[in-house]
N, CA, C and O atoms as a Tinker XYZ file with bonds, in Angstrom:
   364  protein
     1  N     27.993000  -26.842000  -62.896000    73     2
     2  CA    28.226000  -25.941000  -61.782000    64     1     3
     3  C     28.856000  -26.702000  -60.620000    63     2     4     5
     4  O     28.828000  -26.216000  -59.489000    81     3
     5  N     29.416000  -27.872000  -60.865000    73     3     6
     6  CA    30.010000  -28.662000  -59.790000    64     5     7
     7  C     31.153000  -27.925000  -59.103000    63     6     8     9
     8  O     31.425000  -28.168000  -57.927000    81     7
     9  N     31.827000  -27.028000  -59.820000    73     7    10
    10  CA    32.876000  -26.239000  -59.183000    64     9    11
    11  C     32.315000  -25.412000  -58.034000    63    10    12    13
    12  O     32.995000  -25.202000  -57.030000    81    11
    13  N     31.074000  -24.941000  -58.176000    73    11    14
    14  CA    30.459000  -24.099000  -57.160000    64    13    15
    15  C     30.315000  -24.834000  -55.842000    63    14    16    17
    16  O     30.444000  -24.228000  -54.779000    81    15
    17  N     30.053000  -26.115000  -55.895000    73    15    18
    18  CA    29.866000  -26.881000  -54.675000    64    17    19
    19  C     31.106000  -26.780000  -53.788000    63    18    20    21
    20  O     30.983000  -26.703000  -52.565000    81    19
    21  N     32.276000  -26.780000  -54.375000    73    19    22
    22  CA    33.513000  -26.719000  -53.610000    64    21    23
    23  C     33.678000  -25.400000  -52.868000    63    22    24    25
    24  O     34.437000  -25.332000  -51.900000    81    23
    25  N     32.978000  -24.345000  -53.305000    73    23    26
    26  CA    33.092000  -23.036000  -52.671000    64    25    27
    27  C     32.023000  -22.802000  -51.605000    63    26    28    29
    28  O     31.974000  -21.728000  -51.006000    81    27
    29  N     31.180000  -23.783000  -51.366000    73    27    30
    30  CA    30.079000  -23.653000  -50.418000    64    29    31
    31  C     30.361000  -24.484000  -49.181000    63    30    32    33
    32  O     31.079000  -25.483000  -49.228000    81    31
    33  N     29.775000  -24.045000  -48.069000    73    31    34
    34  CA    29.958000  -24.816000  -46.840000    64    33    35
    35  C     28.727000  -24.712000  -45.951000    63    34    36    37
    36  O     27.995000  -23.723000  -45.983000    81    35
    37  N     28.519000  -25.751000  -45.160000    73    35    38
    38  CA    27.470000  -25.710000  -44.145000    64    37    39
    39  C     27.999000  -24.829000  -43.023000    63    38    40    41
    40  O     29.105000  -25.041000  -42.527000    81    39
    41  N     27.206000  -23.841000  -42.626000    73    39    42
    42  CA    27.684000  -22.872000  -41.635000    64    41    43
    43  C     27.020000  -23.012000  -40.275000    63    42    44    45
    44  O     27.200000  -22.159000  -39.406000    81    43
    45  N     26.259000  -24.071000  -40.084000    73    43    46
    46  CA    25.659000  -24.338000  -38.772000    64    45    47
    47  C     25.896000  -25.798000  -38.410000    63    46    48    49
    48  O     26.007000  -26.650000  -39.291000    81    47
    49  N     25.973000  -26.081000  -37.131000    73    47    50
    50  CA    26.171000  -27.450000  -36.691000    64    49    51
    51  C     24.873000  -28.193000  -36.484000    63    50    52    53
    52  O     24.837000  -29.422000  -36.539000    81    51
    53  N     23.807000  -27.452000  -36.247000    73    51    54
    54  CA    22.498000  -28.055000  -36.005000    64    53    55
    55  C     21.444000  -27.166000  -36.664000    63    54    56    57
    56  O     21.703000  -26.522000  -37.681000    81    55
    57  N     20.261000  -27.144000  -36.068000    73    55    58
    58  CA    19.166000  -26.359000  -36.642000    64    57    59
    59  C     19.427000  -24.864000  -36.496000    63    58    60    61
    60  O     19.966000  -24.437000  -35.475000    81    59
    61  N     19.059000  -24.061000  -37.485000    73    59    62
    62  CA    18.590000  -24.436000  -38.801000    64    61    63
    63  C     19.750000  -24.877000  -39.690000    63    62    64    65
    64  O     20.913000  -24.645000  -39.360000    81    63
    65  N     19.437000  -25.498000  -40.793000    73    63    66
    66  CA    20.466000  -25.909000  -41.752000    64    65    67
    67  C     20.773000  -24.708000  -42.648000    63    66    68    69
    68  O     19.864000  -24.139000  -43.252000    81    67
    69  N     22.044000  -24.321000  -42.737000    73    67    70
    70  CA    22.445000  -23.198000  -43.579000    64    69    71
    71  C     23.663000  -23.591000  -44.410000    63    70    72    73
    72  O     24.592000  -24.229000  -43.915000    81    71
    73  N     23.638000  -23.201000  -45.675000    73    71    74
    74  CA    24.768000  -23.395000  -46.582000    64    73    75
    75  C     25.031000  -22.037000  -47.223000    63    74    76    77
    76  O     24.114000  -21.388000  -47.724000    81    75
    77  N     26.292000  -21.618000  -47.202000    73    75    78
    78  CA    26.643000  -20.308000  -47.731000    64    77    79
    79  C     27.933000  -20.390000  -48.527000    63    78    80    81
    80  O     28.721000  -21.322000  -48.368000    81    79
    81  N     28.137000  -19.398000  -49.386000    73    79    82
    82  CA    29.412000  -19.317000  -50.065000    64    81    83
    83  C     29.386000  -18.502000  -51.330000    63    82    84    85
    84  O     28.352000  -17.983000  -51.750000    81    83
    85  N     30.556000  -18.405000  -51.925000    73    83    86
    86  CA    30.734000  -17.657000  -53.173000    64    85    87
    87  C     30.810000  -18.632000  -54.341000    63    86    88    89
    88  O     31.463000  -19.672000  -54.264000    81    87
    89  N     30.130000  -18.272000  -55.420000    73    87    90
    90  CA    30.123000  -19.082000  -56.626000    64    89    91
    91  C     31.262000  -18.662000  -57.542000    63    90    92    93
    92  O     31.769000  -17.547000  -57.418000    81    91
    93  N     31.677000  -19.534000  -58.461000    73    91    94
    94  CA    32.772000  -19.192000  -59.372000    64    93    95
    95  C     32.514000  -17.931000  -60.210000    63    94    96    97
    96  O     33.456000  -17.263000  -60.637000    81    95
    97  N     31.231000  -17.610000  -60.442000    73    95    98
    98  CA    30.925000  -16.410000  -61.224000    64    97    99
    99  C     30.975000  -15.136000  -60.383000    63    98   100   101
   100  O     30.672000  -14.050000  -60.876000    81    99
   101  N     31.359000  -15.271000  -59.112000    73    99   102
   102  CA    31.481000  -14.107000  -58.230000    64   101   103
   103  C     30.218000  -13.778000  -57.456000    63   102   104   105
   104  O     30.231000  -12.881000  -56.613000    81   103
   105  N     29.128000  -14.485000  -57.723000    73   103   106
   106  CA    27.890000  -14.261000  -56.990000    64   105   107
   107  C     27.896000  -15.067000  -55.691000    63   106   108   109
   108  O     28.723000  -15.958000  -55.501000    81   107
   109  N     26.960000  -14.738000  -54.805000    73   107   110
   110  CA    26.894000  -15.376000  -53.488000    64   109   111
   111  C     25.614000  -16.185000  -53.344000    63   110   112   113
   112  O     24.569000  -15.822000  -53.883000    81   111
   113  N     25.710000  -17.278000  -52.616000    73   111   114
   114  CA    24.586000  -18.178000  -52.386000    64   113   115
   115  C     24.322000  -18.298000  -50.897000    63   114   116   117
   116  O     25.243000  -18.356000  -50.082000    81   115
   117  N     23.032000  -18.333000  -50.562000    73   115   118
   118  CA    22.615000  -18.563000  -49.178000    64   117   119
   119  C     21.427000  -19.512000  -49.203000    63   118   120   121
   120  O     20.425000  -19.250000  -49.868000    81   119
   121  N     21.545000  -20.619000  -48.473000    73   119   122
   122  CA    20.470000  -21.599000  -48.330000    64   121   123
   123  C     20.156000  -21.712000  -46.854000    63   122   124   125
   124  O     21.062000  -21.796000  -46.024000    81   123
   125  N     18.864000  -21.715000  -46.523000    73   123   126
   126  CA    18.466000  -21.875000  -45.130000    64   125   127
   127  C     17.206000  -22.728000  -45.078000    63   126   128   129
   128  O     16.231000  -22.461000  -45.780000    81   127
   129  N     17.240000  -23.746000  -44.246000    73   127   130
   130  CA    16.079000  -24.603000  -43.999000    64   129   131
   131  C     15.709000  -24.434000  -42.529000    63   130   132   133
   132  O     16.488000  -24.764000  -41.634000    81   131
   133  N     14.513000  -23.916000  -42.301000    73   131   134
   134  CA    14.085000  -23.629000  -40.923000    64   133   135
   135  C     12.573000  -23.802000  -40.825000    63   134   136   137
   136  O     11.840000  -23.468000  -41.756000    81   135
   137  N     12.121000  -24.318000  -39.707000    73   135   138
   138  CA    10.692000  -24.542000  -39.523000    64   137   139
   139  C     10.199000  -25.596000  -40.489000    63   138   140   141
   140  O     10.650000  -26.741000  -40.461000    81   139
   141  N      9.271000  -25.204000  -41.344000    73   139   142
   142  CA     8.727000  -26.168000  -42.311000    64   141   143
   143  C      8.998000  -25.750000  -43.755000    63   142   144   145
   144  O      8.249000  -26.117000  -44.660000    81   143
   145  N     10.084000  -24.970000  -43.977000    73   143   146
   146  CA    10.385000  -24.520000  -45.335000    64   145   147
   147  C     11.883000  -24.296000  -45.512000    63   146   148   149
   148  O     12.640000  -24.183000  -44.548000    81   147
   149  N     12.279000  -24.237000  -46.773000    73   147   150
   150  CA    13.661000  -23.878000  -47.099000    64   149   151
   151  C     13.631000  -22.775000  -48.138000    63   150   152   153
   152  O     12.645000  -22.604000  -48.854000    81   151
   153  N     14.743000  -22.015000  -48.213000    73   151   154
   154  CA    14.882000  -21.001000  -49.246000    64   153   155
   155  C     16.316000  -20.965000  -49.737000    63   154   156   157
   156  O     17.261000  -21.193000  -48.981000    81   155
   157  N     16.453000  -20.677000  -51.012000    73   155   158
   158  CA    17.753000  -20.592000  -51.671000    64   157   159
   159  C     17.801000  -19.254000  -52.392000    63   158   160   161
   160  O     16.914000  -18.934000  -53.183000    81   159
   161  N     18.847000  -18.470000  -52.113000    73   159   162
   162  CA    18.984000  -17.143000  -52.697000    64   161   163
   163  C     20.367000  -17.000000  -53.306000    63   162   164   165
   164  O     21.358000  -17.432000  -52.717000    81   163
   165  N     20.436000  -16.392000  -54.487000    73   163   166
   166  CA    21.705000  -16.056000  -55.121000    64   165   167
   167  C     21.650000  -14.571000  -55.462000    63   166   168   169
   168  O     20.670000  -14.087000  -56.028000    81   167
   169  N     22.718000  -13.858000  -55.108000    73   167   170
   170  CA    22.785000  -12.415000  -55.354000    64   169   171
   171  C     24.195000  -12.030000  -55.757000    63   170   172   173
   172  O     25.140000  -12.800000  -55.585000    81   171
   173  N     24.323000  -10.829000  -56.294000    73   171   174
   174  CA    25.622000  -10.369000  -56.799000    64   173   175
   175  C     26.614000  -10.039000  -55.688000    63   174   176   177
   176  O     27.822000  -10.031000  -55.926000    81   175
   177  N     26.128000   -9.768000  -54.485000    73   175   178
   178  CA    27.023000   -9.608000  -53.338000    64   177   179
   179  C     26.282000  -10.004000  -52.067000    63   178   180   181
   180  O     25.056000  -10.118000  -52.060000    81   179
   181  N     27.029000  -10.211000  -51.008000    73   179   182
   182  CA    26.439000  -10.717000  -49.766000    64   181   183
   183  C     25.351000   -9.816000  -49.207000    63   182   184   185
   184  O     24.367000  -10.309000  -48.657000    81   183
   185  N     25.510000   -8.505000  -49.337000    73   183   186
   186  CA    24.528000   -7.563000  -48.811000    64   185   187
   187  C     23.173000   -7.698000  -49.513000    63   186   188   189
   188  O     22.136000   -7.435000  -48.904000    81   187
   189  N     23.173000   -8.094000  -50.754000    73   187   190
   190  CA    21.932000   -8.188000  -51.517000    64   189   191
   191  C     21.201000   -9.509000  -51.315000    63   190   192   193
   192  O     20.077000   -9.662000  -51.794000    81   191
   193  N     21.809000  -10.468000  -50.617000    73   191   194
   194  CA    21.156000  -11.757000  -50.383000    64   193   195
   195  C     19.828000  -11.610000  -49.646000    63   194   196   197
   196  O     18.927000  -12.431000  -49.814000    81   195
   197  N     19.711000  -10.575000  -48.839000    73   195   198
   198  CA    18.511000  -10.388000  -48.022000    64   197   199
   199  C     17.742000   -9.143000  -48.459000    63   198   200   201
   200  O     17.147000   -8.444000  -47.638000    81   199
   201  N     17.765000   -8.879000  -49.768000    73   199   202
   202  CA    17.069000   -7.707000  -50.304000    64   201   203
   203  C     16.173000   -8.146000  -51.457000    63   202   204   205
   204  O     16.017000   -9.337000  -51.726000    81   203
   205  N     15.593000   -7.164000  -52.124000    73   203   206
   206  CA    14.778000   -7.443000  -53.307000    64   205   207
   207  C     15.623000   -7.510000  -54.568000    63   206   208   209
   208  O     15.090000   -7.699000  -55.661000    81   207
   209  N     16.935000   -7.356000  -54.427000    73   207   210
   210  CA    17.832000   -7.312000  -55.582000    64   209   211
   211  C     18.547000   -8.642000  -55.809000    63   210   212   213
   212  O     19.743000   -8.661000  -56.101000    81   211
   213  N     17.829000   -9.740000  -55.677000    73   211   214
   214  CA    18.452000  -11.050000  -55.865000    64   213   215
   215  C     18.413000  -11.459000  -57.332000    63   214   216   217
   216  O     17.575000  -10.988000  -58.101000    81   215
   217  N     19.332000  -12.342000  -57.708000    73   215   218
   218  CA    19.390000  -12.859000  -59.068000    64   217   219
   219  C     18.538000  -14.113000  -59.231000    63   218   220   221
   220  O     18.045000  -14.408000  -60.320000    81   219
   221  N     18.374000  -14.853000  -58.119000    73   219   222
   222  CA    17.667000  -16.134000  -58.160000    64   221   223
   223  C     17.123000  -16.406000  -56.772000    63   222   224   225
   224  O     17.807000  -16.189000  -55.773000    81   223
   225  N     15.872000  -16.889000  -56.715000    73   223   226
   226  CA    15.261000  -17.197000  -55.422000    64   225   227
   227  C     14.303000  -18.371000  -55.585000    63   226   228   229
   228  O     13.504000  -18.423000  -56.520000    81   227
   229  N     14.408000  -19.310000  -54.651000    73   227   230
   230  CA    13.491000  -20.452000  -54.591000    64   229   231
   231  C     13.114000  -20.668000  -53.134000    63   230   232   233
   232  O     13.921000  -20.439000  -52.232000    81   231
   233  N     11.895000  -21.105000  -52.914000    73   231   234
   234  CA    11.473000  -21.521000  -51.588000    64   233   235
   235  C     10.432000  -22.621000  -51.741000    63   234   236   237
   236  O      9.712000  -22.683000  -52.737000    81   235
   237  N     10.369000  -23.481000  -50.744000    73   235   238
   238  CA     9.419000  -24.591000  -50.793000    64   237   239
   239  C      9.188000  -25.088000  -49.379000    63   238   240   241
   240  O     10.080000  -25.010000  -48.534000    81   239
   241  N      7.995000  -25.598000  -49.120000    73   239   242
   242  CA     7.748000  -26.206000  -47.817000    64   241   243
   243  C      8.455000  -27.547000  -47.762000    63   242   244   245
   244  O      8.688000  -28.198000  -48.781000    81   243
   245  N      8.789000  -27.938000  -46.540000    73   243   246
   246  CA     9.473000  -29.216000  -46.315000    64   245   247
   247  C      8.932000  -29.791000  -45.015000    63   246   248   249
   248  O      9.279000  -29.329000  -43.927000    81   247
   249  N      8.095000  -30.784000  -45.134000    73   247   250
   250  CA     7.548000  -31.432000  -43.950000    64   249   251
   251  C      6.577000  -30.538000  -43.199000    63   250   252   253
   252  O      5.904000  -29.686000  -43.779000    81   251
   253  N      6.523000  -30.758000  -41.887000    73   251   254
   254  CA     5.648000  -29.976000  -41.009000    64   253   255
   255  C      6.426000  -29.607000  -39.755000    63   254   256   257
   256  O      7.509000  -30.137000  -39.505000    81   255
   257  N      5.877000  -28.716000  -38.988000    73   255   258
   258  CA     6.523000  -28.334000  -37.733000    64   257   259
   259  C      7.928000  -27.807000  -37.975000    63   258   260   261
   260  O      8.111000  -26.788000  -38.641000    81   259
   261  N      8.916000  -28.502000  -37.434000    73   259   262
   262  CA    10.310000  -28.089000  -37.552000    64   261   263
   263  C     11.143000  -29.060000  -38.403000    63   262   264   265
   264  O     12.363000  -29.124000  -38.255000    81   263
   265  N     10.487000  -29.807000  -39.284000    73   263   266
   266  CA    11.202000  -30.782000  -40.116000    64   265   267
   267  C     12.343000  -30.159000  -40.912000    63   266   268   269
   268  O     13.419000  -30.748000  -41.016000    81   267
   269  N     12.115000  -28.970000  -41.477000    73   267   270
   270  CA    13.164000  -28.337000  -42.284000    64   269   271
   271  C     14.370000  -27.969000  -41.428000    63   270   272   273
   272  O     15.507000  -28.049000  -41.894000    81   271
   273  N     14.136000  -27.570000  -40.188000    73   271   274
   274  CA    15.236000  -27.201000  -39.293000    64   273   275
   275  C     16.194000  -28.362000  -39.053000    63   274   276   277
   276  O     17.382000  -28.159000  -38.801000    81   275
   277  N     15.672000  -29.567000  -39.133000    73   275   278
   278  CA    16.480000  -30.763000  -38.893000    64   277   279
   279  C     16.691000  -31.556000  -40.178000    63   278   280   281
   280  O     16.914000  -32.766000  -40.135000    81   279
   281  N     16.621000  -30.879000  -41.317000    73   279   282
   282  CA    16.804000  -31.515000  -42.610000    64   281   283
   283  C     18.171000  -32.206000  -42.658000    63   282   284   285
   284  O     19.174000  -31.593000  -42.291000    81   283
   285  N     18.232000  -33.451000  -43.095000    73   283   286
   286  CA    19.531000  -34.111000  -43.245000    64   285   287
   287  C     20.397000  -33.349000  -44.260000    63   286   288   289
   288  O     19.908000  -32.899000  -45.296000    81   287
   289  N     21.661000  -33.217000  -43.947000    73   287   290
   290  CA    22.561000  -32.446000  -44.810000    64   289   291
   291  C     22.618000  -32.953000  -46.249000    63   290   292   293
   292  O     22.687000  -32.132000  -47.164000    81   291
   293  N     22.591000  -34.269000  -46.495000    73   291   294
   294  CA    22.584000  -34.716000  -47.901000    64   293   295
   295  C     21.377000  -34.195000  -48.689000    63   294   296   297
   296  O     21.495000  -33.905000  -49.879000    81   295
   297  N     20.242000  -34.078000  -48.047000    73   295   298
   298  CA    19.060000  -33.536000  -48.724000    64   297   299
   299  C     19.258000  -32.055000  -49.009000    63   298   300   301
   300  O     18.897000  -31.576000  -50.084000    81   299
   301  N     19.832000  -31.324000  -48.048000    73   299   302
   302  CA    20.107000  -29.899000  -48.263000    64   301   303
   303  C     21.053000  -29.701000  -49.445000    63   302   304   305
   304  O     20.826000  -28.830000  -50.284000    81   303
   305  N     22.112000  -30.507000  -49.511000    73   303   306
   306  CA    23.055000  -30.405000  -50.632000    64   305   307
   307  C     22.374000  -30.726000  -51.956000    63   306   308   309
   308  O     22.676000  -30.105000  -52.974000    81   307
   309  N     21.461000  -31.687000  -51.951000    73   307   310
   310  CA    20.732000  -32.049000  -53.163000    64   309   311
   311  C     19.867000  -30.873000  -53.639000    63   310   312   313
   312  O     19.818000  -30.575000  -54.833000    81   311
   313  N     19.193000  -30.218000  -52.706000    73   311   314
   314  CA    18.366000  -29.061000  -53.056000    64   313   315
   315  C     19.237000  -27.937000  -53.617000    63   314   316   317
   316  O     18.878000  -27.313000  -54.616000    81   315
   317  N     20.367000  -27.681000  -52.984000    73   315   318
   318  CA    21.270000  -26.633000  -53.457000    64   317   319
   319  C     21.796000  -26.971000  -54.855000    63   318   320   321
   320  O     21.846000  -26.102000  -55.726000    81   319
   321  N     22.180000  -28.212000  -55.069000    73   319   322
   322  CA    22.690000  -28.632000  -56.380000    64   321   323
   323  C     21.638000  -28.434000  -57.464000    63   322   324   325
   324  O     21.948000  -27.917000  -58.537000    81   323
   325  N     20.400000  -28.838000  -57.197000    73   323   326
   326  CA    19.322000  -28.650000  -58.175000    64   325   327
   327  C     19.059000  -27.167000  -58.409000    63   326   328   329
   328  O     18.834000  -26.745000  -59.543000    81   327
   329  N     19.086000  -26.381000  -57.343000    73   327   330
   330  CA    18.887000  -24.943000  -57.481000    64   329   331
   331  C     19.971000  -24.303000  -58.324000    63   330   332   333
   332  O     19.687000  -23.424000  -59.138000    81   331
   333  N     21.218000  -24.736000  -58.138000    73   331   334
   334  CA    22.320000  -24.202000  -58.940000    64   333   335
   335  C     22.151000  -24.557000  -60.419000    63   334   336   337
   336  O     22.477000  -23.755000  -61.294000    81   335
   337  N     21.648000  -25.745000  -60.691000    73   335   338
   338  CA    21.394000  -26.142000  -62.076000    64   337   339
   339  C     20.318000  -25.252000  -62.693000    63   338   340   341
   340  O     20.448000  -24.834000  -63.844000    81   339
   341  N     19.266000  -24.959000  -61.946000    73   339   342
   342  CA    18.198000  -24.087000  -62.444000    64   341   343
   343  C     18.709000  -22.658000  -62.631000    63   342   344   345
   344  O     18.368000  -21.992000  -63.608000    81   343
   345  N     19.525000  -22.195000  -61.691000    73   343   346
   346  CA    20.135000  -20.860000  -61.801000    64   345   347
   347  C     20.989000  -20.767000  -63.056000    63   346   348   349
   348  O     20.938000  -19.767000  -63.772000    81   347
   349  N     21.770000  -21.800000  -63.323000    73   347   350
   350  CA    22.639000  -21.821000  -64.492000    64   349   351
   351  C     21.821000  -21.773000  -65.782000    63   350   352   353
   352  O     22.208000  -21.086000  -66.727000    81   351
   353  N     20.712000  -22.484000  -65.837000    73   351   354
   354  CA    19.841000  -22.481000  -67.007000    64   353   355
   355  C     19.227000  -21.093000  -67.198000    63   354   356   357
   356  O     19.130000  -20.596000  -68.320000    81   355
   357  N     18.819000  -20.483000  -66.100000    73   355   358
   358  CA    18.182000  -19.159000  -66.130000    64   357   359
   359  C     19.161000  -18.064000  -66.537000    63   358   360   361
   360  O     18.763000  -17.084000  -67.167000    81   359
   361  N     20.436000  -18.218000  -66.186000    73   359   362
   362  CA    21.427000  -17.155000  -66.439000    64   361   363
   363  C     21.808000  -17.027000  -67.897000    63   362   364
   364  O     22.626000  -16.177000  -68.248000    81   363
């Protein structure tokens, strides 16, 4: 799924950390790290990213307080890459 990485971008300059974009299969990805957790969502269109109609969803705590909001970008990309691998296996 390395092609997918090229279609994604960080959409915030600071907190929270957000990565968004379209995947080669036409689905959409949204990653957000805020407070003490992160979440990764993949849906068939942008409107469904924030609904119950998602294709893939992961969330996990990260640190305490606002650690996730200030997550280093390389760590965010690593989480997204692993999530895409799991999504690909699930699909």
